[in-house]
């Protein structure tokens, strides 16, 4: 469920940049002030915001998953940076952007775990979101401009009776302010420039929609769905179907693939502890694969072949014959790849020395 799309700021008030807005950072444009020396020896110039090179903490080779409970107002990029800094990690990335307006589960991959990000992004997701009735906005959320209004308000029974229309394999038109490309341009960029954005409906899978709270002005709904579903589009289309219009006013992601709220931690908790203590919260790299693809144990010799990028023949009654699989040797993740005619062909190999603690 992609809730990482930007909204057009209202002209009367500036808002923080949205998650997928283009980066504005670049080379500094302010040169030396008048009277300053410009012939300072290169080796004497301060680096790293004035910190001497020897004082900068050395980044660590650390691999695993941090299941972050992101707060409202923080971008996914800033969340990754905060986790990376708290653990002194060399490499980090997230598995599915979560809009600044939204809170909840943001899985962050460190080190070798970044190779498994696609498997998490393809997993099922769960959300709790609020639909405010009576107003449809151009962004389908609370940050947009009203484009349609109504004095009608639905009852809980009316909402519940309409939900089955949006469950199952359905066609959904993404929001105009989305990251979908139209002839090489992002839809949100075209919309910001005032161009008419016509997006075609796409197939999505919504497994469950259920009302958990209702007032005349707002309904809280739980959703379970697959990749590519837009919560904002659900709210928009539900409001139109009920004849009262609506938009998402609050959104929380409660699950991404195998990762849930009970496994999560906050940025504040990470920042309050030291790097060694934080390393204990890491979940193993292969956690991202357990629900997604079959597991095959391999011998040391087979592991060495896989590490060199060579296929190995899988033997045994339970060995998969087709599809994707991941291999471990002695409980350590070795490779993930495709099984073709009984052979495992590695597409990603892993170099896991000291990593996250193994799960039982």
CSV table of N, CA and C in Angstrom, one decimal, residues 188-297:
chain,number,residue,atom,x,y,z
A,188,UNK,N,2.8,13.1,-9.6
A,188,UNK,CA,2.7,14.2,-8.6
A,188,UNK,C,3.3,15.5,-9.2
A,189,UNK,N,4.4,15.3,-10.0
A,189,UNK,CA,5.1,16.5,-10.6
A,189,UNK,C,4.2,17.1,-11.6
A,190,UNK,N,3.5,16.3,-12.4
A,190,UNK,CA,2.6,16.8,-13.4
A,190,UNK,C,1.4,17.5,-12.7
A,191,UNK,N,0.9,16.9,-11.7
A,191,UNK,CA,-0.3,17.5,-10.9
A,191,UNK,C,0.1,18.9,-10.3
A,192,UNK,N,1.3,18.9,-9.8
A,192,UNK,CA,1.8,20.2,-9.2
A,192,UNK,C,1.9,21.3,-10.2
A,193,UNK,N,2.3,20.9,-11.5
A,193,UNK,CA,2.4,21.9,-12.5
A,193,UNK,C,1.1,22.3,-13.2
A,194,UNK,N,0.0,21.7,-12.6
A,194,UNK,CA,-1.3,22.1,-13.1
A,194,UNK,C,-1.8,21.3,-14.3
A,195,UNK,N,-1.1,20.3,-14.7
A,195,UNK,CA,-1.5,19.4,-15.8
A,195,UNK,C,-2.6,18.5,-15.4
A,196,UNK,N,-3.5,18.1,-16.3
A,196,UNK,CA,-4.5,17.2,-16.0
A,196,UNK,C,-3.9,15.8,-16.0
A,197,UNK,N,-4.0,15.1,-14.9
A,197,UNK,CA,-3.4,13.8,-14.8
A,197,UNK,C,-4.5,12.7,-14.9
A,198,UNK,N,-4.4,11.9,-15.9
A,198,UNK,CA,-5.4,10.8,-16.0
A,198,UNK,C,-4.6,9.4,-15.8
A,199,UNK,N,-4.9,8.8,-14.7
A,199,UNK,CA,-4.3,7.5,-14.4
A,199,UNK,C,-5.3,6.4,-14.7
A,200,UNK,N,-4.8,5.3,-15.2
A,200,UNK,CA,-5.7,4.2,-15.5
A,200,UNK,C,-5.8,3.3,-14.3
A,201,UNK,N,-6.9,2.6,-14.2
A,201,UNK,CA,-7.1,1.6,-13.1
A,201,UNK,C,-6.1,0.5,-13.2
A,202,UNK,N,-5.7,0.0,-12.0
A,202,UNK,CA,-4.7,-1.1,-12.0
A,202,UNK,C,-5.3,-2.2,-11.1
A,203,UNK,N,-5.0,-3.5,-11.3
A,203,UNK,CA,-5.5,-4.5,-10.4
A,203,UNK,C,-4.7,-4.5,-9.1
A,204,UNK,N,-5.5,-4.6,-8.0
A,204,UNK,CA,-4.9,-4.7,-6.7
A,204,UNK,C,-5.7,-5.8,-5.9
A,205,UNK,N,-5.1,-6.3,-4.9
A,205,UNK,CA,-5.7,-7.3,-4.0
A,205,UNK,C,-5.9,-6.7,-2.6
A,206,UNK,N,-7.2,-6.7,-2.2
A,206,UNK,CA,-7.6,-6.2,-0.8
A,206,UNK,C,-8.2,-7.4,-0.2
A,207,UNK,N,-7.6,-7.9,0.9
A,207,UNK,CA,-8.1,-9.1,1.6
A,207,UNK,C,-9.2,-8.9,2.6
A,208,UNK,N,-9.1,-7.7,3.3
A,208,UNK,CA,-10.0,-7.4,4.3
A,208,UNK,C,-10.2,-6.0,4.6
A,209,UNK,N,-11.4,-5.5,4.8
A,209,UNK,CA,-11.8,-4.2,5.2
A,209,UNK,C,-12.8,-4.3,6.3
A,210,UNK,N,-12.6,-3.7,7.5
A,210,UNK,CA,-13.5,-3.8,8.6
A,210,UNK,C,-13.6,-2.5,9.4
A,211,UNK,N,-14.8,-2.1,9.8
A,211,UNK,CA,-15.0,-0.9,10.6
A,211,UNK,C,-14.6,-1.2,12.0
A,212,UNK,N,-13.8,-0.4,12.6
A,212,UNK,CA,-13.5,-0.6,14.0
A,212,UNK,C,-14.0,0.5,14.9
A,213,UNK,N,-14.4,1.7,14.3
A,213,UNK,CA,-15.0,2.8,15.1
A,213,UNK,C,-15.7,3.7,14.1
A,214,UNK,N,-16.8,4.3,14.6
A,214,UNK,CA,-17.5,5.2,13.7
A,214,UNK,C,-18.2,6.3,14.5
A,215,UNK,N,-18.1,7.5,13.9
A,215,UNK,CA,-18.9,8.7,14.3
A,215,UNK,C,-19.5,9.3,13.1
A,216,UNK,N,-20.5,10.2,13.2
A,216,UNK,CA,-21.0,10.8,12.0
A,216,UNK,C,-20.0,11.5,11.1
A,217,UNK,N,-18.9,12.0,11.7
A,217,UNK,CA,-17.9,12.7,10.9
A,217,UNK,C,-16.7,11.8,10.4
A,218,UNK,N,-16.5,10.7,11.1
A,218,UNK,CA,-15.3,9.9,10.8
A,218,UNK,C,-15.5,8.4,11.0
A,219,UNK,N,-14.9,7.6,10.2
A,219,UNK,CA,-14.9,6.2,10.3
A,219,UNK,C,-13.5,5.6,10.4
A,220,UNK,N,-13.2,4.7,11.3
A,220,UNK,CA,-11.9,4.1,11.4
A,220,UNK,C,-12.0,2.7,10.8
A,221,UNK,N,-11.1,2.4,9.9
A,221,UNK,CA,-11.2,1.1,9.2
A,221,UNK,C,-9.9,0.4,9.2
A,222,UNK,N,-9.9,-0.9,9.4
A,222,UNK,CA,-8.7,-1.8,9.3
A,222,UNK,C,-8.7,-2.4,7.9
A,223,UNK,N,-7.5,-2.5,7.3
A,223,UNK,CA,-7.3,-3.0,6.0
A,223,UNK,C,-6.1,-4.0,5.9
A,224,UNK,N,-6.3,-5.0,5.2
A,224,UNK,CA,-5.2,-6.0,4.9
A,224,UNK,C,-5.2,-6.1,3.3
A,225,UNK,N,-4.0,-5.9,2.8
A,225,UNK,CA,-4.0,-5.8,1.3
A,225,UNK,C,-2.6,-6.2,0.8
A,226,UNK,N,-2.5,-6.2,-0.5
A,226,UNK,CA,-1.2,-6.6,-1.2
A,226,UNK,C,-0.5,-5.4,-1.7
A,227,UNK,N,0.6,-5.6,-2.4
A,227,UNK,CA,1.4,-4.6,-2.9
A,227,UNK,C,0.7,-3.7,-4.0
A,228,UNK,N,0.9,-2.4,-3.9
A,228,UNK,CA,0.4,-1.5,-4.9
A,228,UNK,C,-0.9,-1.0,-4.6
A,229,UNK,N,-1.5,-1.3,-3.4
A,229,UNK,CA,-2.8,-0.8,-3.1
A,229,UNK,C,-2.6,0.6,-2.4
A,230,UNK,N,-3.5,1.5,-2.7
A,230,UNK,CA,-3.5,2.9,-2.2
A,230,UNK,C,-4.6,3.0,-1.2
A,231,UNK,N,-4.3,3.3,0.1
A,231,UNK,CA,-5.3,3.5,1.1
A,231,UNK,C,-6.1,4.8,0.8
A,232,UNK,N,-5.4,5.8,0.3
A,232,UNK,CA,-6.1,7.0,-0.1
A,232,UNK,C,-7.1,6.8,-1.1
A,233,UNK,N,-6.9,5.9,-2.1
A,233,UNK,CA,-7.8,5.6,-3.1
A,233,UNK,C,-9.0,4.9,-2.6
A,234,UNK,N,-8.8,4.0,-1.6
A,234,UNK,CA,-9.9,3.4,-0.9
A,234,UNK,C,-10.9,4.4,-0.3
A,235,UNK,N,-10.3,5.4,0.5
A,235,UNK,CA,-11.1,6.4,1.1
A,235,UNK,C,-11.9,7.2,0.1
A,236,UNK,N,-11.2,7.6,-1.0
A,236,UNK,CA,-11.8,8.4,-2.0
A,236,UNK,C,-12.9,7.7,-2.7
A,237,UNK,N,-12.7,6.4,-3.1
A,237,UNK,CA,-13.7,5.7,-3.8
A,237,UNK,C,-14.9,5.3,-2.9
A,238,UNK,N,-14.6,5.0,-1.6
A,238,UNK,CA,-15.7,4.7,-0.7
A,238,UNK,C,-16.6,6.0,-0.5
A,239,UNK,N,-16.0,7.1,-0.4
A,239,UNK,CA,-16.8,8.4,-0.2
A,239,UNK,C,-17.6,8.6,-1.4
A,240,UNK,N,-17.1,8.4,-2.6
A,240,UNK,CA,-17.9,8.6,-3.8
A,240,UNK,C,-19.0,7.6,-3.9
A,241,UNK,N,-18.8,6.4,-3.5
A,241,UNK,CA,-19.8,5.3,-3.6
A,241,UNK,C,-20.9,5.6,-2.6
A,242,UNK,N,-20.6,6.2,-1.5
A,242,UNK,CA,-21.6,6.5,-0.5
A,242,UNK,C,-22.3,7.9,-0.7
A,243,UNK,N,-21.7,8.6,-1.7
A,243,UNK,CA,-22.3,9.9,-2.1
A,243,UNK,C,-22.1,11.0,-1.1
A,244,UNK,N,-21.0,10.9,-0.3
A,244,UNK,CA,-20.8,11.9,0.7
A,244,UNK,C,-19.3,12.4,0.7
A,245,UNK,N,-18.5,11.8,-0.2
A,245,UNK,CA,-17.1,12.2,-0.3
A,245,UNK,C,-16.3,11.9,1.0
A,246,UNK,N,-15.0,11.7,0.8
A,246,UNK,CA,-14.2,11.4,2.0
A,246,UNK,C,-12.7,11.5,1.7
A,247,UNK,N,-11.9,11.6,2.7
A,247,UNK,CA,-10.4,11.6,2.5
A,247,UNK,C,-9.8,11.0,3.7
A,248,UNK,N,-8.5,10.5,3.6
A,248,UNK,CA,-7.8,9.9,4.7
A,248,UNK,C,-7.3,11.0,5.6
A,249,UNK,N,-7.7,10.9,6.9
A,249,UNK,CA,-7.2,12.0,7.8
A,249,UNK,C,-6.2,11.4,8.8
A,250,UNK,N,-6.0,10.1,8.9
A,250,UNK,CA,-5.0,9.5,9.8
A,250,UNK,C,-4.7,8.1,9.2
A,251,UNK,N,-3.5,7.7,9.3
A,251,UNK,CA,-3.1,6.4,8.8
A,251,UNK,C,-2.0,5.8,9.6
A,252,UNK,N,-2.1,4.5,10.0
A,252,UNK,CA,-1.1,3.8,10.7
A,252,UNK,C,-0.9,2.4,10.0
A,253,UNK,N,0.4,2.1,9.8
A,253,UNK,CA,0.7,0.8,9.2
A,253,UNK,C,1.0,-0.1,10.4
A,254,UNK,N,0.4,-1.3,10.4
A,254,UNK,CA,0.5,-2.2,11.6
A,254,UNK,C,1.3,-3.5,11.2
A,255,UNK,N,1.5,-3.7,9.9
A,255,UNK,CA,2.2,-4.9,9.5
A,255,UNK,C,2.8,-4.7,8.1
A,256,UNK,N,4.0,-5.2,7.9
A,256,UNK,CA,4.7,-5.2,6.6
A,256,UNK,C,5.3,-6.6,6.5
A,257,UNK,N,4.8,-7.4,5.6
A,257,UNK,CA,5.3,-8.8,5.4
A,257,UNK,C,5.3,-9.5,6.7
A,258,UNK,N,6.5,-10.0,7.2
A,258,UNK,CA,6.6,-10.8,8.5
A,258,UNK,C,6.7,-9.9,9.7
A,259,UNK,N,6.8,-8.6,9.5
A,259,UNK,CA,7.1,-7.7,10.6
A,259,UNK,C,5.8,-7.0,11.2
A,260,UNK,N,5.7,-7.0,12.5
A,260,UNK,CA,4.5,-6.5,13.2
A,260,UNK,C,4.8,-5.5,14.3
A,261,UNK,N,3.8,-4.9,14.9
A,261,UNK,CA,4.0,-3.9,15.9
A,261,UNK,C,4.7,-4.4,17.1
A,262,UNK,N,4.4,-5.7,17.5
A,262,UNK,CA,5.0,-6.2,18.7
A,262,UNK,C,6.6,-6.4,18.6
A,263,UNK,N,7.1,-6.3,17.4
A,263,UNK,CA,8.5,-6.4,17.2
A,263,UNK,C,9.2,-5.0,17.1
A,264,UNK,N,8.5,-4.0,17.2
A,264,UNK,CA,9.0,-2.6,16.8
A,264,UNK,C,9.6,-1.9,18.0
A,265,UNK,N,10.3,-0.8,17.6
A,265,UNK,CA,10.9,0.1,18.6
A,265,UNK,C,10.9,1.5,18.0
A,266,UNK,N,11.1,2.5,18.8
A,266,UNK,CA,11.0,3.9,18.3
A,266,UNK,C,12.4,4.5,18.2
A,267,UNK,N,12.4,5.6,17.4
A,267,UNK,CA,13.7,6.3,17.3
A,267,UNK,C,14.2,6.8,18.6
A,268,UNK,N,13.3,7.3,19.5
A,268,UNK,CA,13.7,7.8,20.8
A,268,UNK,C,14.3,6.7,21.6
A,269,UNK,N,13.8,5.5,21.6
A,269,UNK,CA,14.4,4.4,22.3
A,269,UNK,C,15.8,4.0,21.8
A,270,UNK,N,16.0,4.1,20.5
A,270,UNK,CA,17.3,3.8,19.9
A,270,UNK,C,18.3,4.8,20.3
A,271,UNK,N,17.9,6.1,20.2
A,271,UNK,CA,18.8,7.2,20.5
A,271,UNK,C,19.1,7.2,22.0
A,272,UNK,N,18.3,6.6,22.9
A,272,UNK,CA,18.6,6.6,24.3
A,272,UNK,C,19.6,5.6,24.7
A,273,UNK,N,19.8,4.6,23.8
A,273,UNK,CA,20.7,3.5,24.1
A,273,UNK,C,22.0,3.6,23.3
A,274,UNK,N,23.0,2.8,23.7
A,274,UNK,CA,24.3,2.9,22.9
A,274,UNK,C,24.2,1.9,21.7
A,275,UNK,N,25.1,1.9,20.8
A,275,UNK,CA,25.1,1.1,19.6
A,275,UNK,C,25.1,-0.4,19.9
A,276,UNK,N,25.9,-0.8,21.0
A,276,UNK,CA,25.9,-2.2,21.3
A,276,UNK,C,24.6,-2.7,21.8
A,277,UNK,N,23.9,-1.9,22.7
A,277,UNK,CA,22.6,-2.3,23.2
A,277,UNK,C,21.6,-2.4,22.0
A,278,UNK,N,21.7,-1.4,21.1
A,278,UNK,CA,20.7,-1.4,20.0
A,278,UNK,C,20.9,-2.6,19.1
A,279,UNK,N,22.2,-3.1,19.0
A,279,UNK,CA,22.4,-4.2,18.1
A,279,UNK,C,21.6,-5.4,18.5
A,280,UNK,N,21.3,-5.5,19.8
A,280,UNK,CA,20.6,-6.7,20.3
A,280,UNK,C,19.1,-6.7,19.8
A,281,UNK,N,18.6,-5.6,19.3
A,281,UNK,CA,17.2,-5.6,18.8
A,281,UNK,C,17.1,-6.1,17.4
A,282,UNK,N,18.3,-6.2,16.7
A,282,UNK,CA,18.3,-6.6,15.3
A,282,UNK,C,17.6,-8.0,15.2
A,283,UNK,N,16.8,-8.1,14.1
A,283,UNK,CA,16.3,-9.4,13.7
A,283,UNK,C,17.1,-10.0,12.6
A,284,UNK,N,17.2,-11.3,12.5
A,284,UNK,CA,18.1,-11.9,11.4
A,284,UNK,C,17.7,-11.5,10.0
A,285,UNK,N,18.7,-11.5,9.2
A,285,UNK,CA,18.5,-11.1,7.8
A,285,UNK,C,17.4,-12.0,7.1
A,286,UNK,N,17.5,-13.3,7.4
A,286,UNK,CA,16.6,-14.2,6.7
A,286,UNK,C,15.1,-14.1,7.2
A,287,UNK,N,14.9,-13.3,8.2
A,287,UNK,CA,13.5,-13.1,8.7
A,287,UNK,C,12.6,-12.6,7.5
A,288,UNK,N,13.2,-11.8,6.6
A,288,UNK,CA,12.5,-11.3,5.5
A,288,UNK,C,12.1,-12.4,4.5
A,289,UNK,N,12.7,-13.5,4.6
A,289,UNK,CA,12.5,-14.6,3.6
A,289,UNK,C,11.6,-15.7,4.1
A,290,UNK,N,11.5,-15.9,5.4
A,290,UNK,CA,10.8,-17.0,6.0
A,290,UNK,C,9.4,-17.2,5.4
A,291,UNK,N,8.6,-16.2,5.3
A,291,UNK,CA,7.3,-16.3,4.9
A,291,UNK,C,7.2,-16.2,3.3
A,292,UNK,N,8.2,-15.8,2.7
A,292,UNK,CA,8.2,-15.5,1.3
A,292,UNK,C,8.6,-16.6,0.4
A,293,UNK,N,9.6,-17.4,0.8
A,293,UNK,CA,10.2,-18.4,-0.1
A,293,UNK,C,10.6,-19.6,0.7
A,294,UNK,N,10.6,-20.8,0.1
A,294,UNK,CA,11.0,-22.0,0.9
A,294,UNK,C,12.5,-22.0,1.3
A,295,UNK,N,12.8,-22.7,2.3
A,295,UNK,CA,14.2,-22.8,2.8
A,295,UNK,C,14.8,-24.2,2.5
A,296,UNK,N,16.1,-24.1,2.1
A,296,UNK,CA,16.8,-25.4,1.9
A,296,UNK,C,18.1,-25.3,2.6
A,297,UNK,N,18.4,-26.3,3.5
A,297,UNK,CA,19.8,-26.4,4.1
A,297,UNK,C,20.7,-27.0,3.1
